Coordinates of N, CA and C and ligand atoms in Angstrom, one line a residue:
M7 N 0.9 -1.1 0.0 CA 0.3 0.5 0.1 C 1.2 1.6 -0.1
N8 N 0.5 2.2 -0.7 CA 1.2 3.7 -0.9 C 0.2 4.4 -0.7
A9 N 0.4 5.5 -0.2 CA -0.3 6.8 0.0 C 0.8 7.9 -0.2
F10 N 0.2 8.7 -1.5 CA 0.3 9.8 -2.4 C -0.3 11.2 -1.8
D11 N 0.9 12.4 -1.9 CA -0.1 13.5 -1.4 C -0.4 13.9 -2.8
V12 N -1.4 14.3 -3.0 CA -1.7 14.2 -4.9 C -2.9 15.7 -4.7
S13 N -2.3 16.9 -3.4 CA -2.7 18.1 -3.3 C -2.8 19.2 -4.6
Q14 N -1.6 18.7 -5.8 CA -2.1 19.2 -6.6 C -1.7 18.6 -7.7
L15 N -2.3 19.6 -8.9 CA -2.9 18.5 -10.2 C -1.7 18.0 -10.7
T16 N -0.4 18.7 -10.4 CA 0.4 18.0 -11.2 C 1.1 17.4 -10.5
D17 N 1.1 16.8 -8.5 CA 1.2 15.4 -8.5 C 0.0 14.6 -8.5
L18 N -0.6 14.8 -9.0 CA -2.0 13.9 -9.2 C -0.8 13.3 -10.8
A19 N -1.0 14.4 -12.1 CA -0.8 13.7 -13.0 C 0.6 12.8 -13.1
Q20 N 1.4 13.2 -12.2 CA 2.4 12.1 -12.6 C 2.7 10.7 -11.3
V21 N 1.8 10.9 -10.0 CA 1.4 9.3 -9.9 C 0.5 8.8 -11.0
A22 N 0.0 9.2 -11.7 CA -1.0 8.1 -13.0 C -0.3 8.0 -13.8
A23 N 1.3 9.0 -14.5 CA 2.2 8.4 -15.3 C 3.2 7.3 -14.9
Q24 N 3.1 7.3 -13.3 CA 3.6 6.4 -13.0 C 2.7 4.7 -13.0
L25 N 2.1 4.8 -12.4 CA 1.0 3.7 -12.4 C 0.9 3.1 -14.1
A26 N 1.1 4.1 -14.9 CA 0.5 4.0 -16.5 C 1.7 2.6 -16.5
H27 N 2.6 3.1 -15.8 CA 4.5 2.3 -16.6 C 4.0 0.7 -15.5
Q28 N 3.2 0.7 -14.7 CA 3.6 -0.3 -13.9 C 1.8 -1.6 -14.1
V29 N 0.7 -0.6 -14.2 CA 0.0 -1.8 -15.0 C 0.0 -2.9 -16.2
K30 N -0.7 -3.5 -15.9 CA -0.2 -5.0 -17.1 C -1.3 -5.2 -18.4
P31 N -1.6 -6.3 -19.4 CA -2.4 -5.9 -19.8 C -3.9 -6.7 -19.3
G32 N -4.9 -6.4 -19.1 CA -5.7 -7.3 -18.4 C -5.7 -7.0 -17.1
D33 N -5.0 -5.9 -16.4 CA -5.7 -5.7 -15.1 C -6.6 -4.5 -15.1
V34 N -7.3 -5.0 -14.1 CA -8.8 -3.6 -13.9 C -8.1 -3.0 -12.6
V35 N -8.5 -1.6 -12.8 CA -8.6 -0.7 -11.7 C -9.7 -0.1 -11.3
F36 N -9.8 -0.4 -9.6 CA -10.4 0.4 -9.2 C -10.7 2.0 -8.3
L37 N -11.1 3.1 -9.1 CA -11.1 4.3 -8.4 C -12.1 4.9 -7.4
E38 N -11.5 4.4 -5.7 CA -12.9 5.0 -5.0 C -13.0 5.9 -4.6
G39 N -14.1 7.1 -4.3 CA -14.0 8.2 -3.4 C -14.7 8.9 -3.5
D40 N -15.5 9.9 -3.1 CA -16.4 11.0 -3.4 C -16.2 11.1 -4.5
L41 N -17.5 12.1 -4.7 CA -17.6 13.0 -6.5 C -16.4 13.8 -6.6
G42 N -15.8 14.3 -7.3 CA -14.9 15.7 -7.2 C -13.8 15.5 -6.4
M43 N -13.2 13.8 -6.3 CA -12.3 13.8 -6.0 C -10.6 13.9 -6.6
G44 N -10.9 13.1 -8.0 CA -9.8 13.8 -9.3 C -10.2 12.1 -9.8
K45 N -11.1 11.0 -9.6 CA -11.0 10.3 -10.2 C -11.2 10.1 -11.9
T46 N -11.9 11.0 -12.3 CA -11.9 11.4 -13.8 C -10.0 11.9 -14.2
T47 N -10.3 13.0 -13.7 CA -8.9 13.0 -13.6 C -7.9 12.5 -13.8
F48 N -7.8 11.8 -13.2 CA -6.4 10.7 -12.5 C -6.4 9.8 -13.8
T49 N -8.0 9.5 -14.6 CA -8.0 8.1 -15.4 C -7.2 9.2 -16.7
Q50 N -8.1 10.6 -16.8 CA -7.1 11.2 -18.1 C -5.7 11.0 -18.2
H51 N -5.3 11.2 -17.9 CA -3.7 11.2 -17.1 C -3.1 10.3 -17.3
F52 N -3.6 8.9 -17.1 CA -3.3 7.6 -17.3 C -3.3 7.3 -18.5
I53 N -4.5 7.4 -19.2 CA -4.3 7.2 -20.3 C -3.6 8.1 -21.1
Q54 N -3.6 8.8 -20.6 CA -2.7 9.7 -22.3 C -1.3 9.1 -21.9
S55 N -0.8 8.8 -20.3 CA 0.3 8.8 -20.1 C 0.4 6.7 -21.4
M56 N -0.5 6.5 -21.4 CA -0.1 5.3 -22.8 C -0.3 5.4 -23.6
G57 N 0.1 6.7 -24.2 CA 0.1 7.1 -25.6 C -1.0 7.8 -26.1
V58 N -2.4 7.8 -25.6 CA -3.5 8.0 -26.2 C -3.1 9.8 -26.8
K59 N -3.7 10.1 -27.6 CA -3.6 11.4 -27.9 C -5.2 12.0 -27.7
E60 N -6.2 11.5 -28.2 CA -7.3 11.9 -28.1 C -8.5 12.4 -27.2
H61 N -8.6 13.0 -27.1 CA -9.7 13.9 -25.6 C -9.9 12.9 -24.8
V62 N -9.5 12.6 -23.8 CA -10.8 11.3 -22.8 C -11.8 12.1 -21.4
K63 N -12.7 12.2 -22.3 CA -13.7 12.4 -21.6 C -14.3 11.8 -20.9
S64 N -15.3 12.2 -19.6 CA -15.7 11.9 -18.5 C -16.5 10.8 -19.3
P65 N -17.0 9.4 -19.0 CA -18.3 8.4 -19.1 C -19.5 8.3 -18.3
T66 N -19.6 9.7 -18.0 CA -20.7 9.9 -17.0 C -22.1 9.2 -17.5
Y67 N -22.6 9.4 -18.8 CA -23.8 9.3 -19.5 C -23.3 8.3 -20.0
T68 N -22.2 7.6 -21.0 CA -22.4 6.5 -21.9 C -21.7 5.6 -21.0
L69 N -21.3 5.5 -19.3 CA -21.3 4.5 -18.8 C -19.8 4.4 -19.0
F70 N -19.5 4.1 -20.3 CA -18.0 3.4 -20.4 C -17.5 4.0 -21.8
E71 N -16.4 4.3 -22.5 CA -15.5 4.5 -23.3 C -14.0 4.4 -23.2
T72 N -13.4 3.8 -25.2 CA -13.1 2.9 -24.7 C -11.6 3.5 -25.8
Y73 N -10.5 3.3 -26.2 CA -9.4 4.0 -25.9 C -8.2 2.6 -26.4
T74 N -7.6 3.1 -27.7 CA -6.3 2.2 -28.0 C -5.0 2.7 -28.4
H75 N -4.1 2.5 -28.1 CA -2.9 2.7 -28.5 C -2.0 1.2 -28.7
D76 N -1.3 1.5 -30.0 CA 0.1 0.2 -29.7 C -1.0 -0.8 -29.2
E77 N -2.2 -1.1 -29.9 CA -2.5 -2.2 -29.9 C -2.9 -2.7 -28.0
Q78 N -2.6 -1.6 -26.9 CA -3.4 -1.8 -26.2 C -4.7 -1.4 -25.9
T79 N -5.9 -1.5 -25.5 CA -6.8 -1.3 -25.6 C -7.8 -0.8 -23.7
M80 N -7.5 0.3 -23.5 CA -8.5 0.9 -22.2 C -9.6 1.0 -22.0
V81 N -10.2 0.5 -20.9 CA -11.6 1.1 -20.9 C -11.5 2.3 -19.7
H82 N -12.3 3.1 -20.0 CA -12.8 3.4 -18.9 C -14.0 3.8 -18.6
M83 N -14.6 3.0 -17.4 CA -15.9 2.8 -16.9 C -16.1 3.8 -15.7
D84 N -17.8 4.8 -15.7 CA -18.0 5.2 -14.7 C -19.3 4.7 -14.0
L85 N -19.7 4.0 -13.6 CA -20.9 3.0 -12.9 C -22.1 3.9 -12.1
Y86 N -21.5 5.2 -11.8 CA -21.9 5.8 -11.4 C -23.8 6.1 -11.6
R87 N -24.0 6.3 -12.6 CA -25.6 5.8 -13.0 C -25.5 4.6 -13.2
L88 N -25.3 4.0 -12.6 CA -25.8 2.4 -12.8 C -27.3 2.1 -11.9
A89 N -27.9 1.6 -12.0 CA -28.7 1.2 -10.7 C -28.8 0.0 -10.7
D90 N -28.5 -1.2 -11.1 CA -28.3 -2.5 -11.0 C -26.8 -3.3 -11.2
P91 N -26.4 -4.1 -10.6 CA -25.0 -4.4 -11.3 C -25.6 -5.2 -12.2
E92 N -26.7 -5.5 -12.3 CA -27.4 -6.8 -13.8 C -27.0 -6.0 -14.9
E93 N -27.0 -4.7 -15.0 CA -26.9 -3.8 -16.4 C -25.5 -4.1 -16.6
L94 N -24.6 -4.1 -16.0 CA -23.2 -4.4 -16.5 C -23.4 -5.7 -17.4
L95 N -24.1 -6.7 -17.8 CA -24.4 -8.2 -18.1 C -24.8 -7.4 -20.1
Y96 N -25.8 -6.6 -19.4 CA -26.1 -5.8 -20.9 C -25.1 -4.9 -21.8
L97 N -24.5 -4.7 -21.2 CA -23.5 -3.8 -21.0 C -22.4 -4.2 -22.0
G98 N -22.2 -5.4 -21.9 CA -21.0 -6.6 -22.6 C -19.8 -6.5 -21.6
I99 N -20.2 -6.8 -20.5 CA -18.9 -6.3 -19.2 C -17.8 -8.0 -19.4
E100 N -18.5 -8.9 -20.2 CA -17.9 -10.2 -20.6 C -16.5 -9.8 -21.4
D101 N -16.8 -8.9 -22.5 CA -15.9 -8.3 -23.5 C -15.3 -7.6 -22.9
I102 N -15.2 -6.8 -22.2 CA -14.4 -5.7 -21.9 C -13.6 -6.0 -20.8
L103 N -14.1 -7.2 -20.0 CA -13.0 -7.8 -19.0 C -12.3 -8.9 -19.8
N104 N -11.9 -8.9 -21.2 CA -11.2 -9.5 -22.0 C -9.9 -10.7 -21.5
G105 N -9.4 -9.7 -20.5 CA -8.0 -10.6 -20.0 C -7.0 -9.6 -21.2
H106 N -7.5 -8.5 -21.7 CA -6.3 -8.5 -22.0 C -6.2 -6.5 -22.2
N107 N -7.6 -6.0 -22.3 CA -7.9 -4.6 -22.0 C -7.8 -4.0 -20.5
I108 N -7.1 -3.0 -20.2 CA -7.1 -2.2 -19.0 C -7.9 -1.5 -18.9
V109 N -8.9 -2.2 -17.7 CA -10.1 -0.9 -17.6 C -10.1 -0.6 -15.9
L110 N -10.3 0.9 -16.1 CA -10.5 1.3 -15.1 C -11.9 1.8 -14.7
I111 N -12.3 1.4 -13.4 CA -13.7 1.3 -12.8 C -14.1 2.7 -11.6
E112 N -14.7 3.7 -12.2 CA -15.1 4.7 -11.3 C -16.5 4.3 -10.4
W113 N -16.4 4.4 -9.3 CA -17.6 4.1 -8.7 C -17.9 2.6 -9.2
P114 N -16.8 1.5 -8.9 CA -16.8 0.1 -8.8 C -18.4 -0.7 -7.6
E115 N -17.9 0.2 -6.6 CA -19.2 -0.2 -5.2 C -20.5 -0.8 -6.1
K116 N -21.0 0.4 -7.0 CA -22.2 0.2 -7.8 C -22.4 -1.3 -8.4
G117 N -21.7 -1.8 -9.2 CA -21.2 -2.8 -9.8 C -20.9 -4.6 -9.0
Q118 N -21.1 -4.5 -7.6 CA -20.5 -5.5 -6.7 C -21.1 -6.4 -7.4
D119 N -20.5 -7.9 -6.7 CA -20.7 -8.9 -7.2 C -20.5 -9.6 -8.7
I120 N -20.4 -8.3 -9.8 CA -20.4 -9.0 -10.8 C -19.2 -8.5 -11.3
L121 N -18.9 -7.4 -11.4 CA -17.1 -7.1 -11.2 C -16.4 -8.1 -10.1
P122 N -14.8 -8.3 -10.7 CA -14.1 -9.8 -10.5 C -13.5 -8.5 -9.5
S123 N -12.5 -9.1 -8.2 CA -11.9 -8.3 -7.1 C -10.4 -7.8 -8.5
P124 N -10.5 -6.0 -8.2 CA -9.2 -5.2 -9.1 C -7.3 -6.3 -8.3
Q125 N -6.9 -5.7 -9.5 CA -5.1 -5.7 -9.9 C -5.0 -5.0 -9.0
W126 N -5.4 -3.7 -8.6 CA -5.0 -2.3 -8.6 C -6.9 -1.7 -7.8
R127 N -6.8 -1.2 -6.6 CA -7.3 0.2 -5.6 C -6.6 0.7 -5.4
L128 N -7.4 2.1 -6.1 CA -7.2 3.6 -5.1 C -8.2 4.3 -5.2
Q129 N -8.3 4.3 -4.1 CA -9.1 5.6 -2.8 C -8.9 7.2 -3.2
F130 N -9.0 7.9 -3.1 CA -9.3 9.0 -3.0 C -9.8 9.4 -2.0
S131 N -8.9 10.3 -1.2 CA -9.6 11.1 0.6 C -9.3 12.6 -0.2
G132 N -9.6 13.1 1.4 CA -8.7 14.2 1.6 C -10.2 15.1 1.7
N133 N -9.7 16.9 1.3 CA -10.3 17.4 0.9 C -9.9 18.2 -0.1
M134 N -10.7 19.7 -0.6 CA -10.1 20.2 -1.7 C -9.1 20.4 -1.9
S135 N -8.5 20.8 -0.4 CA -7.0 21.5 -0.7 C -6.1 20.8 -0.2
N136 N -6.5 19.2 0.6 CA -5.4 18.9 1.1 C -6.0 17.2 0.8
R137 N -4.9 16.8 -0.4 CA -5.8 15.7 -1.3 C -4.9 14.4 -1.1
T138 N -5.2 12.7 -0.5 CA -4.3 11.9 -0.7 C -5.3 10.6 -1.9
L139 N -3.7 10.1 -2.1 CA -4.7 8.9 -3.2 C -3.6 7.7 -2.8
T140 N -4.2 6.6 -2.6 CA -3.7 5.5 -1.3 C -3.4 4.1 -2.6
I141 N -2.5 3.8 -2.6 CA -2.7 3.2 -3.8 C -2.6 1.3 -3.2
T142 N -3.4 0.5 -3.4 CA -3.2 -0.9 -3.0 C -2.6 -1.8 -4.0
S143 N -2.0 -2.9 -4.5 CA -1.6 -3.5 -5.4 C -2.6 -4.9 -4.8
Q144 N -2.7 -5.8 -5.5 CA -3.5 -7.4 -5.3 C -3.5 -8.1 -6.1
Ligands
ADP8 N1 -5.8 16.4 -7.5 C1 -5.9 17.4 -7.8 N2 -6.2 18.3 -7.3 C2 -6.5 19.6 -7.8 N3 -7.9 20.0 -8.5 C3 -7.9 18.3 -8.6 C4 -7.4 17.6 -8.4 N4 -8.0 15.9 -8.8 C5 -9.7 16.6 -9.2 N5 -9.3 18.3 -9.2 C6 -10.1 19.1 -10.0 O1 -11.5 18.4 -9.4 C7 -12.7 18.4 -10.6 C8 -12.8 17.1 -10.3 O2 -12.7 16.3 -10.6 P1 -13.2 15.2 -11.5 O3 -11.7 14.1 -11.7 O4 -14.1 14.8 -11.8 O5 -13.4 14.0 -10.0 P2 -14.2 12.6 -10.0 O6 -14.3 11.9 -11.1 O7 -13.3 12.1 -8.9 O8 -16.0 12.8 -9.6 C9 -11.7 18.6 -11.7 O9 -12.0 20.4 -12.0 C10 -10.4 18.7 -11.1 O10 -9.9 19.5 -12.4
MG9 MG1 -15.5 11.1 -12.6

C-alpha cells in the first residue's frame, strides 16, 4: 500500500504516469472516493500516459469509453448512474473484461458481485486543499 499527497494537480498527473508504467494488460483498476475527488482527472492522465492522443472524456452518461494505442485497449468506466449491477451484463462486461484490456472503473461499488476483484485499488480521500491517493495492488 502506498499513499501519495496529490493536493496539486501536477502530483496527481505524476502518480498517474507512474501507475501507467506498472499496470499490465488485463489489469482491472478500481477508483474509489467521493464526487470531485479526482477519479476522472486521474484516469485522463493515465490514459494519456499510455500514449492516447485523443481527448479522454468523462463516461458518466455513456457508462464506458474505449481507447486504443499500440494494440493496447483501455476501457474507462463510470458506474455512477448504474441502477443495478446486472446492467453490466447488458453492457457487455464480459467482452470488456477480456483479460487483455486495461479497465479503469469509477464507482466500482455500483457493480458489486458482478465485477471481479481488481489488481489495483485506488482510494481518493481528503478535501479540496489536502488530497491523498492511496494505491493498493493485490
Ligand atoms: N488532485 C487535485 N488537485 C486539484 N484539483 C483537482 C485534483 N483532482 C481533481 N481536481 C479537480 O476537481 C474537479 C473534479 O475532478 P474529477 O476528476 O472530475 O472528480 P471525480 O471523477 O472523482 O468526480 C476537476 O475540476 C479537477 O480539475
Ligand atoms: Mg468522475
